[in-house]
Amino acid sequence: MTIQDVLRQQTIELPSWAFGNSGTRFKVFAQQGVPRDPYEKIADAAQVHRYTGVAPRVSLHIPWDLVDDYDDLARHAKEQGVSIGAINSNLFQDDDYMLGSLTHPSASVRAKAVAHHLQCIDVMRATGSTDLKLWLPDGLNYPGQDSLRARQDRLADSLAEIYAALDPNHRLILEYKFFEPAFYSMDIPDWGTSLLHCLALGDRAFVVLDTGHHAPGTNIEFIVAQLLRAGRLGAFDFNSRFYADDDLMVGSADPFQLFRIMHEIVQSGALAPTSGVNFMLDQCHNIEPKIPGQIRSVMNVQEATAKALLVDADALLEAQTAGDVLGANGLVMDAFNTDVRPLLADLRESQGLDPDPIGAYKASGYAEKIVAERVGGNQAGWGA
Ligand code: RM4
Ligand code: MN
């Protein structure tokens, strides 16, 4: 297979929430033309697929993306040329969850959090989604606030209840985050904790690696290699960070890190659609326009992938085996320093796409159209 053949098979999943308004804890800046409902979010996501050709799925977030009729939403997605991807639960915006959700000391709050996932599983059934994605905001702000260990036990029990409710073709994918919203201790702070819970649950539980959820300086590609080795890397939530969970465009802060991650993926054969790794974006576009922001992000992932595919694997193995430190490093750096934009432009043309997706989107007039048409109603955003 040529590099272009491999790139043609790659797919990247878009988050519905990237198209709604978002912001910092100080301010949400509204943008004109932003979707008012999940139908409009899907229509915008379909634009990204239209110009990149590699973004055919949209993750939904429940309850942000609640609709009356999910068969109808799935039909709408199909009409737009995309399908529904992972279903994300939301345990971080309900007053009852102030002290935790799946780990809460009160059995009734835990039961409520579990029941929310049963609702998400119903959405999966109606939309054909196969991934239930959990991100747990639970944790402690102060030593002694609750028992670290008892919370793990409660978490294991809650997760087991959710896992038992899945259909045989469903996967549970479990995210981790080292801090925020809790500051002393998160209940799933790291990949090891997520992996332990996944191993206890069964072979359809996988870890989600959100690139923004690590301490500065963490070697993320090591985690990728380790999870692939264990067969438990279920998905990425791609984004960029300079400081905390910045949710910036993937590849914007540190394209070299993204390349190193994709290098591990390519080396392990995990780019193949059958590998079970779902390449998702989890980003918010607070100040930049959202649709081209997503297009740029998709292109950044493609560029990092193309560079990773350029690494001469045979020569690298030879250099590594011979202990040729400079040679091995040189092979990796040569690939990273190659300008792959012409290769990707050719690829797009071979697929009948414009070689310049952002330019083509801008020229399409879609941005002006949604500003003119989406008047009135409530713009979608965090909490809406
Ligand atoms: C969280 C986490 C989740 C996403 C939300 C929007 O920080 O990364 O994946 O559902 O943000
Ligand atoms: Mn995430």
PDB file of N, CA, C and O and ligand atoms in Angstrom, residues 17 61 64 88 92 133 135 175 177 210 213 237 245 282 382, ligand 1:
ATOM      1  N   TRP A  17     -19.756  19.453  19.886  1.00  0.00           N
ATOM      2  CA  TRP A  17     -19.632  20.662  20.711  1.00  0.00           C
ATOM      3  C   TRP A  17     -18.627  21.667  20.146  1.00  0.00           C
ATOM      4  O   TRP A  17     -18.631  22.832  20.542  1.00  0.00           O
ATOM      5  N   HIS A  61     -22.907  14.680  22.456  1.00  0.00           N
ATOM      6  CA  HIS A  61     -22.767  14.855  23.904  1.00  0.00           C
ATOM      7  C   HIS A  61     -24.160  14.945  24.494  1.00  0.00           C
ATOM      8  O   HIS A  61     -24.952  15.789  24.079  1.00  0.00           O
ATOM      9  N   TRP A  64     -26.463  17.669  25.988  1.00  0.00           N
ATOM     10  CA  TRP A  64     -26.392  18.817  25.061  1.00  0.00           C
ATOM     11  C   TRP A  64     -27.092  18.509  23.743  1.00  0.00           C
ATOM     12  O   TRP A  64     -27.685  19.389  23.137  1.00  0.00           O
ATOM     13  N   ASN A  88     -21.117  10.693  24.133  1.00  0.00           N
ATOM     14  CA  ASN A  88     -20.465  11.153  25.364  1.00  0.00           C
ATOM     15  C   ASN A  88     -21.516  11.393  26.431  1.00  0.00           C
ATOM     16  O   ASN A  88     -22.510  12.079  26.181  1.00  0.00           O
ATOM     17  N   PHE A  92     -20.801  16.413  34.441  1.00  0.00           N
ATOM     18  CA  PHE A  92     -20.149  17.587  35.025  1.00  0.00           C
ATOM     19  C   PHE A  92     -21.002  18.844  35.085  1.00  0.00           C
ATOM     20  O   PHE A  92     -20.483  19.908  35.384  1.00  0.00           O
ATOM     21  N   LYS A 133     -18.696   6.912  25.571  1.00  0.00           N
ATOM     22  CA  LYS A 133     -17.496   7.555  26.101  1.00  0.00           C
ATOM     23  C   LYS A 133     -17.794   8.250  27.427  1.00  0.00           C
ATOM     24  O   LYS A 133     -18.705   9.055  27.533  1.00  0.00           O
ATOM     25  N   TRP A 135     -16.198  10.527  30.476  1.00  0.00           N
ATOM     26  CA  TRP A 135     -15.163  11.312  31.136  1.00  0.00           C
ATOM     27  C   TRP A 135     -15.687  11.654  32.519  1.00  0.00           C
ATOM     28  O   TRP A 135     -16.784  12.184  32.664  1.00  0.00           O
ATOM     29  N   GLU A 175     -12.097   7.847  29.706  1.00  0.00           N
ATOM     30  CA  GLU A 175     -11.092   8.906  29.633  1.00  0.00           C
ATOM     31  C   GLU A 175     -10.467   9.151  31.006  1.00  0.00           C
ATOM     32  O   GLU A 175     -11.052   8.825  32.031  1.00  0.00           O
ATOM     33  N   LYS A 177      -7.985  12.232  33.310  1.00  0.00           N
ATOM     34  CA  LYS A 177      -7.533  13.627  33.304  1.00  0.00           C
ATOM     35  C   LYS A 177      -6.844  13.908  34.627  1.00  0.00           C
ATOM     36  O   LYS A 177      -7.377  13.566  35.677  1.00  0.00           O
ATOM     37  N   ASP A 210      -6.910  11.683  25.938  1.00  0.00           N
ATOM     38  CA  ASP A 210      -7.105  13.083  25.544  1.00  0.00           C
ATOM     39  C   ASP A 210      -5.758  13.766  25.691  1.00  0.00           C
ATOM     40  O   ASP A 210      -5.181  13.806  26.787  1.00  0.00           O
ATOM     41  N   HIS A 213      -4.882  16.169  28.615  1.00  0.00           N
ATOM     42  CA  HIS A 213      -5.153  15.758  30.000  1.00  0.00           C
ATOM     43  C   HIS A 213      -3.928  15.214  30.742  1.00  0.00           C
ATOM     44  O   HIS A 213      -4.044  14.265  31.508  1.00  0.00           O
ATOM     45  N   ASP A 237      -8.735  11.694  22.094  1.00  0.00           N
ATOM     46  CA  ASP A 237      -9.381  12.999  22.024  1.00  0.00           C
ATOM     47  C   ASP A 237      -8.239  13.942  21.692  1.00  0.00           C
ATOM     48  O   ASP A 237      -7.421  14.277  22.560  1.00  0.00           O
ATOM     49  N   ASP A 245      -5.934  22.150  30.225  1.00  0.00           N
ATOM     50  CA  ASP A 245      -6.779  21.480  29.241  1.00  0.00           C
ATOM     51  C   ASP A 245      -7.268  22.537  28.264  1.00  0.00           C
ATOM     52  O   ASP A 245      -8.445  22.867  28.220  1.00  0.00           O
ATOM     53  N   ASP A 282     -11.367  16.600  20.289  1.00  0.00           N
ATOM     54  CA  ASP A 282     -12.126  17.166  21.405  1.00  0.00           C
ATOM     55  C   ASP A 282     -11.591  18.577  21.595  1.00  0.00           C
ATOM     56  O   ASP A 282     -10.601  18.785  22.285  1.00  0.00           O
ATOM     57  N   TRP A 382     -21.927  25.401  25.623  1.00  0.00           N
ATOM     58  CA  TRP A 382     -21.734  24.616  26.833  1.00  0.00           C
ATOM     59  C   TRP A 382     -22.902  24.868  27.776  1.00  0.00           C
ATOM     60  O   TRP A 382     -23.217  26.008  28.070  1.00  0.00           O
TER      61      TRP A 382
HETATM   62  C1  RM4 B   1     -13.861  17.200  28.945  1.00  0.00           C
HETATM   63  C2  RM4 B   1     -13.459  15.850  28.384  1.00  0.00           C
HETATM   64  C3  RM4 B   1     -14.513  15.216  27.544  1.00  0.00           C
HETATM   65  C4  RM4 B   1     -15.417  16.158  26.806  1.00  0.00           C
HETATM   66  C5  RM4 B   1     -15.681  17.448  27.513  1.00  0.00           C
HETATM   67  C6  RM4 B   1     -16.392  18.432  26.630  1.00  0.00           C
HETATM   68  O1  RM4 B   1     -12.766  17.905  29.401  1.00  0.00           O
HETATM   69  O2  RM4 B   1     -12.262  15.978  27.671  1.00  0.00           O
HETATM   70  O3  RM4 B   1     -13.969  14.329  26.615  1.00  0.00           O
HETATM   71  O4  RM4 B   1     -16.613  15.476  26.791  1.00  0.00           O
HETATM   72  O5  RM4 B   1     -14.507  17.994  28.013  1.00  0.00           O
END
